[in-house]
mmCIF file of C-alpha atoms and ligand atoms in Angstrom:
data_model
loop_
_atom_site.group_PDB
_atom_site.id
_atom_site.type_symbol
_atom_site.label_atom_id
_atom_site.label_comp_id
_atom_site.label_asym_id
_atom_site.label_seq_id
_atom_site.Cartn_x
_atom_site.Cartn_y
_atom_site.Cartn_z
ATOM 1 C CA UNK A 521 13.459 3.895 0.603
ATOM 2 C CA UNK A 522 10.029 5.020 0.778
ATOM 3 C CA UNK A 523 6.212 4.132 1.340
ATOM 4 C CA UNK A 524 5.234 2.897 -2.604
ATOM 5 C CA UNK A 525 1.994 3.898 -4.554
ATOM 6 C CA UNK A 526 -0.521 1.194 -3.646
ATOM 7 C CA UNK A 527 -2.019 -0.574 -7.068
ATOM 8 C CA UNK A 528 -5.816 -0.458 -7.015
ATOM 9 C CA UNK A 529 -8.385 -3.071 -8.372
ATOM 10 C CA UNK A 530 -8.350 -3.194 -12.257
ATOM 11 C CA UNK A 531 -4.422 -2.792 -12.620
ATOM 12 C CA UNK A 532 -2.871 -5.538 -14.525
ATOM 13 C CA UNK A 533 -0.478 -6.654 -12.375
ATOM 14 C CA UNK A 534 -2.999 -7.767 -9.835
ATOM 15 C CA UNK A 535 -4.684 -10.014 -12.056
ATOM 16 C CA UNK A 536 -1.607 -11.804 -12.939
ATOM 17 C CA UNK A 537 0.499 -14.658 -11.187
ATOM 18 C CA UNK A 538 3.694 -13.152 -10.137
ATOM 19 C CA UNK A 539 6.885 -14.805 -10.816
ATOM 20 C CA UNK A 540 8.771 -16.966 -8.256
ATOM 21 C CA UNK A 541 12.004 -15.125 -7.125
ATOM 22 C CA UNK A 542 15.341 -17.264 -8.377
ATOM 23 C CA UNK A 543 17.646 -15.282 -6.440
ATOM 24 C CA UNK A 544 17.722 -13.711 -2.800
ATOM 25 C CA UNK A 545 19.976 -10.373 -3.704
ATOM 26 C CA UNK A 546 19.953 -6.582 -2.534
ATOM 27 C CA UNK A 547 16.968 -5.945 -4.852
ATOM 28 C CA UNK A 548 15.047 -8.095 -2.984
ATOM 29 C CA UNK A 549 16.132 -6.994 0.630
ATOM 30 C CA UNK A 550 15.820 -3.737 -0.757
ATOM 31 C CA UNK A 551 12.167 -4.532 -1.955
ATOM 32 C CA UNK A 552 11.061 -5.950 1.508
ATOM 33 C CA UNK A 553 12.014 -2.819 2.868
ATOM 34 C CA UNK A 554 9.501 -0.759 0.652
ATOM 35 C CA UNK A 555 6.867 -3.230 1.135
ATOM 36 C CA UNK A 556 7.168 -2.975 5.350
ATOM 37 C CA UNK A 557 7.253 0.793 4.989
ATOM 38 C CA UNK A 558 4.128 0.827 2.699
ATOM 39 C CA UNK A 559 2.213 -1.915 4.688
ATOM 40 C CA UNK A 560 3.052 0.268 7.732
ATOM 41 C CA UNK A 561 2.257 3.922 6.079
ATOM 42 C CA UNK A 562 -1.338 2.400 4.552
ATOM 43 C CA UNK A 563 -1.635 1.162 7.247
ATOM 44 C CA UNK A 564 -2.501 -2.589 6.843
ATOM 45 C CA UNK A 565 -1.386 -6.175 8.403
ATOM 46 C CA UNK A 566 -0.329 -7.162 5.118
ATOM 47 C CA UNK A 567 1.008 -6.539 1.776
ATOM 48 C CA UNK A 568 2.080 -8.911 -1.508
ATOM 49 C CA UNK A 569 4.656 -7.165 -4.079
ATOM 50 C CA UNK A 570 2.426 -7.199 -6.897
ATOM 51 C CA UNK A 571 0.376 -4.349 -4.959
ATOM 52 C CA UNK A 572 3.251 -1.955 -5.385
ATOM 53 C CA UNK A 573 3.826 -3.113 -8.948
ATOM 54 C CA UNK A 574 6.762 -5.820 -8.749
ATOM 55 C CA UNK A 575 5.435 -9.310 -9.973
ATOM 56 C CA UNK A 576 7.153 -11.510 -7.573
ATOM 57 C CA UNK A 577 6.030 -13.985 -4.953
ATOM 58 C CA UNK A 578 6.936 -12.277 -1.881
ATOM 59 C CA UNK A 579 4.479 -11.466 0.698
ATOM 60 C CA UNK A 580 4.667 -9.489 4.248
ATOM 61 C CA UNK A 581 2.118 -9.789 7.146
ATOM 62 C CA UNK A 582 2.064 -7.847 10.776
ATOM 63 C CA UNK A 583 -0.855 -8.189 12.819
ATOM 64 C CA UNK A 584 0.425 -6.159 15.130
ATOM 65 C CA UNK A 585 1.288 -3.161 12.010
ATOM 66 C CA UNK A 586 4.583 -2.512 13.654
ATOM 67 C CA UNK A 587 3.448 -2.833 17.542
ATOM 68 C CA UNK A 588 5.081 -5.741 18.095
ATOM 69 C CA UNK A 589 8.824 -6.508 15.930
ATOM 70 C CA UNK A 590 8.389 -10.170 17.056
ATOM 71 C CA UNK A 591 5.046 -10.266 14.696
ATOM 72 C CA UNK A 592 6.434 -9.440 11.372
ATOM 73 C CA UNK A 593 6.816 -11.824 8.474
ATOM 74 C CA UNK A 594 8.598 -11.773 5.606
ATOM 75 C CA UNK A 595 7.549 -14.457 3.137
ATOM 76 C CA UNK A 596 9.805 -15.530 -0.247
ATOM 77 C CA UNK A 597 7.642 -17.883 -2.969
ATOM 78 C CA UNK A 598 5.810 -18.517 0.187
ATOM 79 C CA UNK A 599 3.038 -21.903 -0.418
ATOM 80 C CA UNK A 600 -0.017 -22.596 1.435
ATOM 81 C CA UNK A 601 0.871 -26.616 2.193
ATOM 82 C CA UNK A 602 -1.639 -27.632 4.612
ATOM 83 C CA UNK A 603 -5.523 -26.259 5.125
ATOM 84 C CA UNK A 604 -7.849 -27.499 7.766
ATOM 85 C CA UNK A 605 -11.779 -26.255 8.401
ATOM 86 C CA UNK A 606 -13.421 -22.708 7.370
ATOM 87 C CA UNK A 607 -14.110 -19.110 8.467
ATOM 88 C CA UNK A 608 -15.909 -16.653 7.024
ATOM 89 C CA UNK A 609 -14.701 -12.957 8.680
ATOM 90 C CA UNK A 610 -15.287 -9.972 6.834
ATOM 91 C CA UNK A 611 -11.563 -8.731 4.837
ATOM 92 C CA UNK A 612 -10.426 -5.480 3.150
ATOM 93 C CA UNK A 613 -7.460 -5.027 0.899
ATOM 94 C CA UNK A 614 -5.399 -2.000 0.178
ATOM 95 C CA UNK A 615 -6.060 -2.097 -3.495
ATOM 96 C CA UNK A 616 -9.743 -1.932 -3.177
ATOM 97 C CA UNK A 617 -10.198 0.877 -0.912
ATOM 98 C CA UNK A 618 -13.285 0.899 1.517
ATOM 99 C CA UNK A 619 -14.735 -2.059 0.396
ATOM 100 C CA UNK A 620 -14.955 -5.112 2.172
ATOM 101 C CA UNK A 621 -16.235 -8.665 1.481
ATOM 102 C CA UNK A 622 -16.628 -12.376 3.227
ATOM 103 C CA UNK A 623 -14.424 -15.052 1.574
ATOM 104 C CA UNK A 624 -14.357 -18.508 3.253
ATOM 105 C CA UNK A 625 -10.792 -19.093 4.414
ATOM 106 C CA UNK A 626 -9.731 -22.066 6.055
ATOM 107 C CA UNK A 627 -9.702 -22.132 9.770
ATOM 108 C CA UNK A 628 -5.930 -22.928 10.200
ATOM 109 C CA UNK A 629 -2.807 -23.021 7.519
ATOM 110 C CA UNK A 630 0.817 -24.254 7.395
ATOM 111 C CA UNK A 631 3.011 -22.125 5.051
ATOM 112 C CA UNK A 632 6.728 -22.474 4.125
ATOM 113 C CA UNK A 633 8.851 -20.035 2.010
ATOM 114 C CA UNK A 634 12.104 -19.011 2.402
ATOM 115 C CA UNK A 635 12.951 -15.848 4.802
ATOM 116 C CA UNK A 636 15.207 -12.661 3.211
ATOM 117 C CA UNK A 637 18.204 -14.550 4.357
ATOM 118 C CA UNK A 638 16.951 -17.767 2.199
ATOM 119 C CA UNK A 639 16.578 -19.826 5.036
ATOM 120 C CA UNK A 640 13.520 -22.075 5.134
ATOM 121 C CA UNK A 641 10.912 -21.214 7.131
ATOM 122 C CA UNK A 642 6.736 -22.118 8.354
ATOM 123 C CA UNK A 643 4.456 -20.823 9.653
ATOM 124 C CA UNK A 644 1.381 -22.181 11.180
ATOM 125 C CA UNK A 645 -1.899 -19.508 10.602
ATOM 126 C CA UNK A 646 -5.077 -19.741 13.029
ATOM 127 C CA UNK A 647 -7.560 -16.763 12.726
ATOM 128 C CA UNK A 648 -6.540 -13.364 11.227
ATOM 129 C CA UNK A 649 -3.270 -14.906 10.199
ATOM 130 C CA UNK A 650 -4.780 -18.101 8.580
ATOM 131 C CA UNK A 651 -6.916 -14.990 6.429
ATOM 132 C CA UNK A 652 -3.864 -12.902 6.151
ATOM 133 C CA UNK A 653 -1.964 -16.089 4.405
ATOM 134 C CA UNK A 654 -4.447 -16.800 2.264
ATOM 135 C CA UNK A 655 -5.257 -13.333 1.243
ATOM 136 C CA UNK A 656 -1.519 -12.301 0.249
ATOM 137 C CA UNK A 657 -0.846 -15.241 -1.235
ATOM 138 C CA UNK A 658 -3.953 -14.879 -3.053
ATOM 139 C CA UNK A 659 -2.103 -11.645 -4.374
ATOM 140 C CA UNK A 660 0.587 -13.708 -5.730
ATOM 141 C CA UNK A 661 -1.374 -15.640 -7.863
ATOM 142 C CA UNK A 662 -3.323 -12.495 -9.059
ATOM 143 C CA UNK A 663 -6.411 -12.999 -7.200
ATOM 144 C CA UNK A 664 -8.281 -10.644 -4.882
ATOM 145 C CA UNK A 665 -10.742 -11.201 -2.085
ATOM 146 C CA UNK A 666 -13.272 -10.353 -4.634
ATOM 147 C CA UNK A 667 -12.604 -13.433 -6.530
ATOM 148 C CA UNK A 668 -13.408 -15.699 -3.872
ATOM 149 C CA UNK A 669 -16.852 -14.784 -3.299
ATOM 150 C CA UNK A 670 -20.166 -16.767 -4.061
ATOM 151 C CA UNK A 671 -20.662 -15.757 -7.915
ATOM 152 C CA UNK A 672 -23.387 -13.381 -7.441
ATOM 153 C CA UNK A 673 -21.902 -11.237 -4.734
ATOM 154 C CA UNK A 674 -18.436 -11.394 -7.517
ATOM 155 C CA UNK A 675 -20.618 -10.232 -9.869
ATOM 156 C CA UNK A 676 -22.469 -7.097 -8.301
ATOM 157 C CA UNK A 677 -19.234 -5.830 -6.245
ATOM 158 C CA UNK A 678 -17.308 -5.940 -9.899
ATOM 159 C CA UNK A 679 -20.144 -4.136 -11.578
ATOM 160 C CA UNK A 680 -18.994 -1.516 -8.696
ATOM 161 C CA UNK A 681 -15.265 -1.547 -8.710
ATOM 162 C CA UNK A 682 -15.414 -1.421 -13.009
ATOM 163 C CA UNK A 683 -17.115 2.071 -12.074
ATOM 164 C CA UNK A 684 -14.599 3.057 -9.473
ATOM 165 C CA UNK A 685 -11.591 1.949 -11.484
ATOM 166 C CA UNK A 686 -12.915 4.070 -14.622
ATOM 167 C CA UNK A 687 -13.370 6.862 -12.321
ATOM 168 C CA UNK A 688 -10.617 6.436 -10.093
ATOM 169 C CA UNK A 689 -12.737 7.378 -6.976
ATOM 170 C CA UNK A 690 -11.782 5.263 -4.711
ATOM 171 C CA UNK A 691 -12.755 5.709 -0.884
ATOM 172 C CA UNK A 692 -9.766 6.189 0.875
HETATM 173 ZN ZN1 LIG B 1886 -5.104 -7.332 -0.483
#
């Protein structure tokens, strides 16, 4: 197990819905594992497989990166079920390196998905974790930050990361 090669803006695989997972097995315990250790090595609060290449709906936050044990989730096929009122905070994502841009994000979110033992879980997001939801789960559905912003601001900052992604210069 190891830290995994973070996709950047322009790869496939982000742009694509990811697949719901059928079956909870060792490939997927296995896979939560590399996703924790890459969140943690980037580091970042949160991750979605399809940033280290695996389409499938699986998602893992920590606000606290690793501070705090108590704060990390592990989503399966996680869905947003409930949204209530707006924020607009500036976000970042780990596949579009030193960029950052203002989505509007509800103000609070209820979430269920199943946890790596397939039990049923929700969560209830206020804040950074109501952002943090709706960001990775965002990722599962092959859309990025980017895609949520007013259509001009879309437009210029795509103009930008088409250069970037040709080049591969990312800002680390
Ligand atoms: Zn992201």
């Amino acid at each position: 197990m190891a830290p995994r090669p973070i996709l950047r803006w322009g790869d496939p695989v982000l742009h694509t819905p990811s697949r719901r997972v059928e079956t909870i097995d060792g490939a997927i315990a296995a896979l939560l594992v590399d996703m924790v250790e890459t969140m943690y090595a980037a580091p970042g609060i949160g991750l979605a497989a399809p940033q280290i290449g695996v389409p499938l709906r699986v998602i893992v936050i920590d606000l606290s990166v690793g501070e705090k044990p108590g704060q990390l989730i592990k989503l399966i096929n996680p869905e947003i079920v409930l949204k209530e009122g707006e924020q607009r905070e500036e976000e970042g994502c780990l596949s579009i390196p030193g960029i950052g841009g203002t989505p509007v994000r509800p103000a609070r979110v209820e979430v269920t998905g199943l946890d790596p033992d397939g039990r049923e879980r929700s969560y209830t997001g206020t804040e950074l974790l109501a952002r943090a939801f709706c960001h990775e789960i965002d990722h599962i559905d092959g859309l990025l930050f980017v895609d949520r912003l007013t259509p001009l601001k879309r437009d210029l900052l795509k103009r930008k990361l088409r250069k970037k992604a040709k080049a591969d210069d990312w800002d680390e």
